[in-house]
Short mmCIF file of C-alpha atoms in Angstrom, two decimals:
data_model
loop_
_atom_site.label_atom_id
_atom_site.label_comp_id
_atom_site.label_asym_id
_atom_site.label_seq_id
_atom_site.Cartn_x
_atom_site.Cartn_y
_atom_site.Cartn_z
CA MET A 1 63.19 21.73 -22.12
CA ASP A 2 63.30 25.02 -21.42
CA GLN A 3 60.78 26.11 -18.23
CA LYS A 4 61.77 29.25 -18.02
CA ARG A 5 61.84 30.99 -21.08
CA PRO A 6 57.67 33.39 -20.87
CA LEU A 7 54.95 32.55 -23.40
CA GLN A 8 55.41 34.65 -26.18
CA SER A 9 51.39 35.83 -26.55
CA SER A 10 51.34 38.12 -29.13
CA ARG A 11 50.53 35.49 -32.19
CA HIS A 12 47.65 33.96 -30.94
CA THR A 13 46.79 36.28 -27.63
CA SER A 14 47.01 40.08 -26.42
CA SER A 15 47.54 39.83 -22.67
CA ARG A 16 50.79 38.26 -21.47
CA HIS A 17 49.15 38.58 -17.69
CA GLY A 18 46.09 36.37 -19.03
CA VAL A 19 48.89 33.76 -20.03
CA GLN A 20 49.99 34.02 -17.57
CA ARG A 21 47.27 33.65 -15.39
CA VAL A 22 45.53 30.16 -17.38
CA LEU A 23 49.19 28.48 -17.36
CA HIS A 24 48.87 29.37 -12.88
CA LEU A 25 45.55 27.75 -12.97
CA LEU A 26 46.48 24.21 -15.12
CA GLU A 27 49.95 24.13 -12.83
CA GLN A 28 47.00 24.44 -9.66
CA ARG A 29 45.67 21.45 -10.47
CA GLY A 30 48.87 18.97 -11.87
CA PHE A 31 50.03 19.85 -14.43
CA LEU A 32 53.24 20.95 -15.40
CA LEU A 33 54.48 23.09 -18.27
CA ARG A 34 57.76 21.14 -19.65
CA GLU A 35 57.99 23.16 -23.22
CA VAL A 36 56.16 26.68 -25.62
CA ASP A 37 56.75 28.04 -28.39
CA VAL A 38 56.68 24.19 -29.51
CA ARG A 39 57.05 23.75 -33.43
CA LEU A 40 56.25 20.28 -35.67
CA PRO A 41 57.71 19.75 -39.03
CA ALA A 42 54.75 19.58 -40.63
CA ASP A 43 55.10 18.34 -44.63
CA GLY A 44 54.52 21.20 -47.02
CA LEU A 45 54.34 24.00 -44.29
CA SER A 46 57.73 26.04 -44.39
CA HIS A 47 57.56 26.91 -40.62
CA GLY A 48 56.28 23.85 -39.20
CA LEU A 49 52.98 23.79 -36.71
CA ARG A 50 53.42 26.50 -34.48
CA LEU A 51 51.49 25.52 -31.29
CA ASP A 52 51.89 27.52 -27.50
CA CYS A 53 53.43 25.34 -25.45
CA LEU A 54 53.36 21.93 -24.24
CA MET A 55 52.17 20.19 -20.85
CA SER A 56 52.53 16.87 -18.77
CA ARG A 57 51.00 15.34 -16.16
CA GLU A 58 51.07 11.99 -14.87
CA GLU A 59 52.63 11.03 -18.03
CA ARG A 60 50.19 12.09 -20.13
CA SER A 61 51.25 15.04 -22.55
CA PHE A 62 49.03 18.44 -23.96
CA ALA A 63 49.39 20.16 -26.74
CA VAL A 64 47.70 23.66 -24.99
CA GLU A 65 46.89 26.71 -27.43
CA VAL A 66 46.33 29.58 -25.21
CA LYS A 67 43.70 32.81 -26.18
CA VAL A 68 43.05 36.02 -24.41
CA ALA A 69 39.50 38.00 -24.64
CA ARG A 70 37.81 41.37 -23.58
CA ALA A 71 34.43 39.10 -24.10
CA PHE A 72 33.14 35.71 -23.98
CA ALA A 73 30.70 35.83 -26.72
CA ASP A 74 29.46 33.59 -29.30
CA TRP A 75 31.68 34.42 -32.02
CA VAL A 76 34.23 32.91 -29.35
CA PHE A 77 33.83 29.40 -30.64
CA HIS A 78 34.18 30.11 -34.81
CA TRP A 79 37.75 32.06 -33.44
CA MET A 80 38.62 29.03 -31.59
CA ALA A 81 38.34 27.34 -34.83
CA ARG A 82 42.33 27.63 -36.31
CA PRO A 83 43.84 25.96 -33.21
CA ILE A 84 41.67 23.50 -32.81
CA LEU A 85 42.73 22.45 -36.24
CA ALA A 86 46.03 23.09 -34.83
CA LEU A 87 45.65 20.68 -31.77
CA GLN A 88 44.44 17.99 -33.39
CA ALA A 89 46.97 18.30 -36.20
CA ALA A 90 49.60 17.63 -33.17
CA HIS A 91 47.03 15.10 -31.74
CA ARG A 92 48.00 13.47 -35.26
CA LEU A 93 51.35 13.95 -35.36
CA LYS A 94 52.15 12.92 -32.52
CA ARG A 95 49.54 11.28 -29.71
CA TRP A 96 49.76 14.55 -27.06
CA GLU A 97 46.11 14.86 -26.27
CA PRO A 98 44.66 18.46 -27.17
CA MET A 99 44.08 21.11 -24.85
CA LEU A 100 42.30 24.98 -25.44
CA ALA A 101 42.79 27.17 -23.36
CA ILE A 102 40.68 31.16 -22.88
CA TYR A 103 41.13 33.83 -20.78
CA VAL A 104 38.31 37.12 -20.83
CA ASP A 105 37.38 40.10 -18.65
CA ALA A 106 33.91 38.06 -17.59
CA ILE A 107 32.08 35.04 -18.25
CA ASP A 108 28.89 34.75 -19.29
CA PRO A 109 26.65 31.80 -18.43
CA ARG A 110 24.51 31.80 -20.89
CA ILE A 111 27.68 31.82 -23.37
CA VAL A 112 29.28 29.20 -21.42
CA ARG A 113 26.32 26.77 -22.32
CA ARG A 114 26.28 27.21 -26.13
CA PHE A 115 30.19 26.88 -25.84
CA LYS A 116 29.99 23.51 -24.24
CA GLY A 117 27.18 21.77 -27.49
CA GLN A 118 29.76 23.39 -30.02
CA ILE A 119 32.65 22.00 -28.40
CA ALA A 120 30.39 18.76 -27.98
CA LEU A 121 29.86 18.91 -31.43
CA TYR A 122 32.32 19.77 -33.04
CA ALA A 123 35.51 19.31 -31.16
CA PRO A 124 33.92 16.39 -28.64
CA ASN A 125 37.99 14.24 -27.77
CA LEU A 126 38.77 18.07 -26.70
CA TRP A 127 40.19 19.62 -22.61
CA TRP A 128 38.80 22.96 -22.12
CA VAL A 129 38.86 25.41 -19.36
CA VAL A 130 37.63 28.97 -19.86
CA ALA A 131 39.04 31.37 -17.34
CA ASP A 132 37.91 34.76 -16.33
CA ALA A 133 39.92 37.92 -14.40
CA HIS A 134 37.00 37.85 -11.41
CA GLY A 135 38.31 34.02 -10.09
CA SER A 136 36.10 31.79 -12.38
CA VAL A 137 36.37 29.29 -13.48
CA VAL A 138 34.19 26.45 -16.69
CA ALA A 139 36.89 23.74 -17.47
CA HIS A 140 36.59 19.97 -19.00
CA LEU A 141 39.86 18.58 -17.85
CA PRO A 142 41.32 15.31 -16.42
CA SER A 143 41.26 15.92 -12.79
CA GLY A 144 37.29 16.13 -13.60
CA ASP A 145 34.98 18.95 -14.65
CA GLU A 146 34.40 22.09 -12.66
CA GLU A 147 31.92 25.13 -12.77
CA ALA A 148 32.86 28.08 -10.47
CA ILE A 149 30.89 31.78 -12.23
CA GLY A 150 30.66 34.38 -10.30
CA ASP A 151 27.39 36.99 -10.76
CA LEU A 152 27.63 38.79 -13.37
CA HIS A 153 25.42 41.54 -11.98
CA SER A 154 26.38 41.97 -8.58
CA PRO A 155 29.41 44.58 -8.63
CA ARG A 156 31.84 42.83 -6.78
CA PRO A 157 31.44 39.27 -8.35
CA GLY A 158 31.84 35.91 -6.14
CA TYR A 159 33.06 32.25 -6.66
CA ALA A 160 30.85 29.08 -6.56
CA SER A 161 32.18 26.62 -5.69
CA ALA A 162 32.91 24.07 -7.88
CA THR A 163 30.25 21.34 -8.87
CA LEU A 164 30.72 17.34 -7.34
CA SER A 165 31.21 15.53 -11.13
CA PHE A 166 32.38 12.23 -10.20
CA GLY A 167 35.65 13.15 -12.46
CA ASP A 168 39.36 11.55 -11.93
CA LEU A 169 39.64 14.23 -9.27
CA ASP A 170 36.18 13.40 -7.32
CA GLN A 171 36.95 9.90 -7.34
CA TRP A 172 40.68 9.67 -6.33
CA LEU A 173 39.04 11.54 -3.50
CA LEU A 174 36.89 9.99 -2.50
CA LYS A 175 38.73 6.71 -2.95
CA VAL A 176 41.83 8.00 -0.88
CA LEU A 177 39.34 9.37 2.01
CA LEU A 178 37.24 6.08 2.58
CA PHE A 179 40.48 3.91 2.08
CA ALA A 180 43.63 5.51 3.52
CA ARG A 181 43.47 3.73 6.91
CA PRO A 182 45.51 1.64 7.54
CA GLN A 183 43.07 -1.59 8.75
CA ALA A 184 41.20 -1.11 4.94
CA VAL A 185 41.29 -4.24 2.36
CA GLY A 186 40.88 -4.08 -1.02
CA TRP A 187 44.02 -0.60 -0.89
CA GLY A 188 47.10 -0.31 -2.20
CA GLY A 189 47.41 3.62 -2.48
CA PRO A 190 47.83 6.18 -0.43
CA ARG A 191 48.00 5.32 3.43
CA GLY A 192 48.45 7.10 6.31
CA PRO A 193 46.04 9.72 8.83
CA ILE A 194 43.73 12.74 8.05
CA ARG A 195 42.83 15.09 10.13
CA ASN A 196 42.06 17.91 8.47
CA LEU A 197 42.33 18.74 4.45
CA ALA A 198 45.84 19.39 4.56
CA GLN A 199 46.65 16.28 5.35
CA LEU A 200 44.55 14.89 2.57
CA ALA A 201 45.77 17.20 -0.41
CA THR A 202 49.03 15.91 1.05
CA LEU A 203 48.31 11.95 0.73
CA ALA A 204 46.13 12.45 -2.23
CA ALA A 205 49.00 14.38 -3.60
CA VAL A 206 46.48 16.83 -4.97
CA SER A 207 47.53 20.69 -4.82
CA PRO A 208 44.67 21.37 -1.44
CA PRO A 209 42.87 24.40 -3.67
CA LEU A 210 41.97 21.95 -5.08
CA VAL A 211 40.89 19.92 -1.79
CA TYR A 212 38.39 22.40 -0.59
CA ARG A 213 36.92 23.17 -4.02
CA TRP A 214 36.26 19.25 -3.84
CA ALA A 215 35.67 19.43 -0.28
CA ALA A 216 32.91 22.36 -0.33
CA ALA A 217 31.67 20.31 -3.75
CA MET A 218 30.56 17.73 -0.98
CA GLU A 219 29.44 19.32 1.87
CA ARG A 220 27.13 21.42 -0.09
CA ARG A 221 25.71 18.16 -2.06
CA GLY A 222 25.26 16.43 1.51
CA TYR A 223 27.98 13.64 0.90
CA LEU A 224 30.32 15.39 3.63
CA ALA A 225 29.47 17.26 7.32
CA LYS A 226 31.36 20.55 9.01
CA ARG A 227 33.48 19.51 12.33
CA MET A 228 35.64 22.29 13.61
CA GLY A 229 39.31 22.88 12.86
CA ARG A 230 38.92 19.47 11.47
CA VAL A 231 38.01 17.43 8.35
CA PRO A 232 34.61 17.25 7.39
CA VAL A 233 32.81 13.73 7.64
CA LEU A 234 31.41 11.75 5.46
CA VAL A 235 27.37 11.26 5.86
CA ASN A 236 24.55 9.86 3.56
CA LEU A 237 27.73 6.92 1.68
CA ASP A 238 24.93 4.82 0.29
CA ALA A 239 23.59 8.30 -1.48
CA LEU A 240 26.63 8.48 -2.29
CA LEU A 241 27.04 5.86 -3.82
CA ALA A 242 24.21 5.34 -5.54
CA GLU A 243 24.82 8.51 -7.14
CA TRP A 244 28.50 6.74 -8.57
CA ARG A 245 27.16 3.90 -10.07
CA GLY A 246 24.40 5.58 -11.42
CA ARG A 247 26.98 8.40 -13.89
CA TYR A 248 29.55 5.34 -14.30
CA ARG A 249 29.82 2.42 -16.72
CA VAL A 250 32.52 0.26 -17.06
CA SER A 251 31.75 0.76 -20.65
CA ASP A 252 32.32 4.61 -20.69
CA ASN A 253 36.22 3.33 -20.57
CA THR A 254 37.52 2.70 -24.11
CA PRO A 255 37.41 -1.59 -25.06
CA ILE A 256 39.84 -3.36 -26.84
CA LEU A 257 37.58 -6.47 -27.08
CA CYS A 258 40.37 -9.87 -27.45
CA ASN A 259 40.27 -13.14 -28.48
CA SER A 260 43.35 -15.66 -27.44
CA VAL A 261 45.86 -15.73 -29.99
CA PHE A 262 44.96 -19.85 -30.04
CA GLY A 263 41.44 -19.79 -30.07
CA GLU A 264 41.37 -20.86 -26.71
CA HIS A 265 38.27 -21.13 -25.20
CA ALA A 266 37.10 -19.44 -22.14
CA ASP A 267 37.16 -21.94 -19.52
CA ALA A 268 38.36 -22.21 -15.94
CA SER A 269 41.69 -23.04 -17.30
CA PHE A 270 42.06 -20.21 -19.86
CA GLY A 271 41.40 -17.72 -16.67
CA ASP A 272 44.11 -19.45 -15.65
CA ALA A 273 46.87 -19.62 -17.64
CA PHE A 274 45.97 -15.80 -18.15
CA LEU A 275 46.52 -14.79 -15.25
CA ASN A 276 49.79 -17.04 -14.94
CA ARG A 277 50.91 -14.52 -17.69
CA LEU A 278 49.82 -11.64 -15.45
CA ARG A 279 52.14 -12.64 -13.04
CA HIS A 280 55.20 -13.14 -15.28
CA LEU A 281 54.47 -10.18 -17.05
CA SER A 282 58.66 -8.50 -17.76
CA ASP A 283 58.94 -4.97 -16.95
CA SER A 284 59.00 -3.46 -20.07
CA ALA A 285 55.02 -4.19 -20.22
CA PRO A 286 52.68 -1.28 -19.72
CA PRO A 287 50.68 -0.68 -16.33
CA CYS A 288 47.89 -3.31 -16.05
CA ALA A 289 45.22 -4.48 -12.95
CA LEU A 290 42.49 -6.61 -13.17
CA THR A 291 38.79 -5.94 -12.26
CA GLY A 292 35.31 -7.26 -12.73
CA HIS A 293 34.81 -11.29 -11.78
CA GLN A 294 38.42 -12.11 -12.13
CA ALA A 295 39.86 -9.45 -9.62
CA CYS A 296 36.88 -11.11 -7.33
CA ARG A 297 38.26 -13.79 -7.88
CA LEU A 298 41.66 -13.35 -6.52
CA TYR A 299 39.98 -11.37 -3.59
CA SER A 300 38.37 -14.92 -2.03
CA LEU A 301 35.07 -13.02 -3.78
CA LYS A 302 34.18 -15.02 -5.51
CA HIS A 303 29.75 -15.99 -6.79
CA SER A 304 29.11 -15.70 -9.95
CA ASP A 305 30.49 -18.31 -12.50
CA ALA A 306 30.81 -15.73 -14.58
CA ARG A 307 34.74 -15.69 -16.63
CA SER A 308 35.08 -12.88 -18.28
CA ILE A 309 37.86 -10.62 -17.68
CA HIS A 310 38.46 -7.24 -17.63
CA LEU A 311 42.05 -5.94 -17.62
CA TYR A 312 43.08 -1.98 -17.40
CA TYR A 313 46.12 -1.05 -19.67
CA ALA A 314 47.89 2.47 -19.67
CA GLY A 315 50.49 2.97 -22.45
CA GLU A 316 50.51 1.00 -25.94
CA PRO A 317 47.46 -1.70 -26.28
CA SER A 318 49.88 -4.21 -29.14
CA VAL A 319 52.57 -4.94 -26.61
CA LEU A 320 50.61 -6.06 -23.67
CA MET A 321 47.78 -8.02 -26.10
CA ASP A 322 51.68 -9.72 -27.29
CA ALA A 323 53.12 -10.65 -23.33
CA LEU A 324 49.01 -12.18 -22.51
CA GLN A 325 48.84 -13.93 -25.54
CA LEU A 326 45.69 -11.93 -27.43
CA VAL A 327 44.66 -10.78 -30.18
CA PRO A 328 41.67 -8.15 -31.67
CA SER A 329 38.47 -9.14 -32.08
CA ASP A 330 35.30 -8.28 -33.62
CA ASN A 331 33.20 -10.71 -31.05
CA PRO A 332 31.27 -8.33 -28.71
CA VAL A 333 31.33 -10.99 -26.22
CA ALA A 334 34.75 -12.07 -26.55
CA PRO A 335 36.64 -13.17 -24.06
CA VAL A 336 39.17 -10.68 -22.31
CA VAL A 337 38.36 -6.89 -22.95
CA LEU A 338 40.84 -4.91 -22.27
CA LEU A 339 40.43 -1.34 -20.88
CA GLN A 340 42.25 2.59 -21.27
CA PRO A 341 40.87 3.93 -18.33
CA ARG A 342 39.00 7.22 -18.88
CA HIS A 343 39.67 8.32 -15.26
CA ARG A 344 42.95 7.58 -15.16
CA ARG A 345 44.69 8.11 -11.19
CA SER A 346 40.89 6.79 -9.96
CA VAL A 347 41.72 3.35 -11.58
CA PHE A 348 45.31 3.26 -11.28
CA GLY A 349 45.68 4.64 -7.74
CA GLY A 350 44.86 1.84 -5.76
CA VAL A 351 46.18 -0.92 -7.59
CA SER A 352 47.27 -4.17 -5.46
CA ARG A 353 49.66 -6.83 -6.13
CA VAL A 354 47.06 -9.84 -4.93
CA GLU A 355 48.39 -13.55 -5.12
CA ASP A 356 51.38 -12.00 -7.57
CA VAL A 357 48.62 -10.32 -9.91
CA PRO A 358 47.85 -7.04 -10.01
CA VAL A 359 44.44 -6.15 -9.29
CA CYS A 360 42.27 -2.83 -9.14
CA ASP A 361 40.81 -1.09 -5.17
CA ILE A 362 37.97 -3.31 -3.91
CA LEU A 363 35.55 -0.23 -4.32
CA GLN A 364 36.48 -0.11 -8.31
CA VAL A 365 35.70 -3.44 -9.02
CA TYR A 366 32.63 -3.13 -7.31
CA LEU A 367 32.17 -0.26 -9.89
CA ASP A 368 32.74 -2.18 -12.65
CA LEU A 369 31.03 -5.21 -12.02
CA TYR A 370 27.31 -3.30 -11.18
CA HIS A 371 26.93 -2.71 -14.66
CA LEU A 372 28.14 -6.32 -16.18
CA PRO A 373 25.69 -8.40 -18.01
CA ASP A 374 27.43 -12.04 -17.36
CA ARG A 375 25.59 -11.20 -12.97
CA GLY A 376 27.88 -8.58 -12.60
CA ARG A 377 25.44 -6.66 -10.02
CA GLU A 378 24.84 -10.33 -8.62
CA GLN A 379 27.66 -10.65 -8.09
CA ALA A 380 28.87 -6.73 -6.93
CA ASP A 381 25.72 -7.18 -4.68
CA PHE A 382 27.63 -10.26 -2.79
CA VAL A 383 30.71 -7.74 -3.03
CA HIS A 384 28.58 -4.94 -1.36
CA GLU A 385 27.27 -7.44 1.35
CA ARG A 386 30.71 -8.81 2.62
CA ILE A 387 34.15 -5.93 1.93
CA LEU A 388 32.65 -2.95 0.74
CA GLY A 389 29.65 -2.31 2.94
CA PRO A 390 31.16 -2.76 6.39
CA LEU A 391 35.01 -0.83 5.19
CA ILE A 392 32.23 1.73 4.08
CA ARG A 393 30.55 1.64 7.73
CA SER A 394 34.09 1.43 9.33
CA ALA A 395 35.00 4.35 7.87
CA VAL A 396 32.36 6.81 8.75
CA GLU A 397 32.41 5.31 12.49
CA LEU A 398 36.10 5.48 13.28
CA LEU A 399 36.09 9.66 12.83
CA ASP A 400 39.63 10.08 13.82
CA GLY A 401 40.54 7.61 11.32
CA ILE A 402 39.43 10.26 8.17
#
């Protein structure tokens, strides 16, 4: 695929500068340009389906349509209808995730609010970003939501820092900052010293501008305190964890309820057999990671007798279901729940192998447990008391470690 051929903007846009500015903004957020002027064959269409470009991020593919306009006004959403339909068609044909990118002279916050409402109603599965010539950005992206809008009434619009959305990027950076120290347990992600934000960016494999934006948002929310010449110190972690619990539910992920193909009951022997199958998955099986009650069992933190099994996966679920001898179920209390993560990097970035089973990091396990109906909060409190609380306290006390 040709990454160097310039994007031809005449079909949908009037400003190549705006197009290149939007693509650069996406590249800063971890997206890689794979192909421009993409064409897909479609029955009944002589020229097929045409898209501005194809981008990728963390093994996911995104069909992208770029639009440039002088103003961001109420009529913009109606102007977006055709590219949104094209993106939805690409999703049906190739399973590419749809993304709409818009570049305007200036962003009006009032129009942004209405635009968000229209997208939520008519295209809830659409990723999108709106940027302007003054550096303002409003976005709903896999890396997290952003809203940084300058003051339209000022002769020189300022740049407001991004809000803390607890999206994939926010969660990932928090975890790396908490657990990258060598002595932290329950963590399979990157480890190393973090004495400034540049080191955090390198260790987390996130572009520095995104880390600086995140740190500024954390500081304004009262979760980071500045230190001269060094990375800000985490503060108010109890409040931070409480907000995280309040914003997140394991049900935010896309579930597939499953029964055993042999109709086995969810007793202790079924759990043992399931873990054994996890240990012997072939190299071709999709990535997966255990969470919830069964992860606590492997971490030697078993407190309740709950037997539900929660397993994150990536890729094609049917391959994993065959390997684990599972079939879909309509039973709301099915013994196994496969979860396609909403925040993939945050979920899979800290996975470790415990007793040769892939298991989520201890914070992810805690968050997933907290709202489970089968004694989940009780088990989560036990995890916090035994391991998570001491880990968080030591992260605050060992300032040189973060």
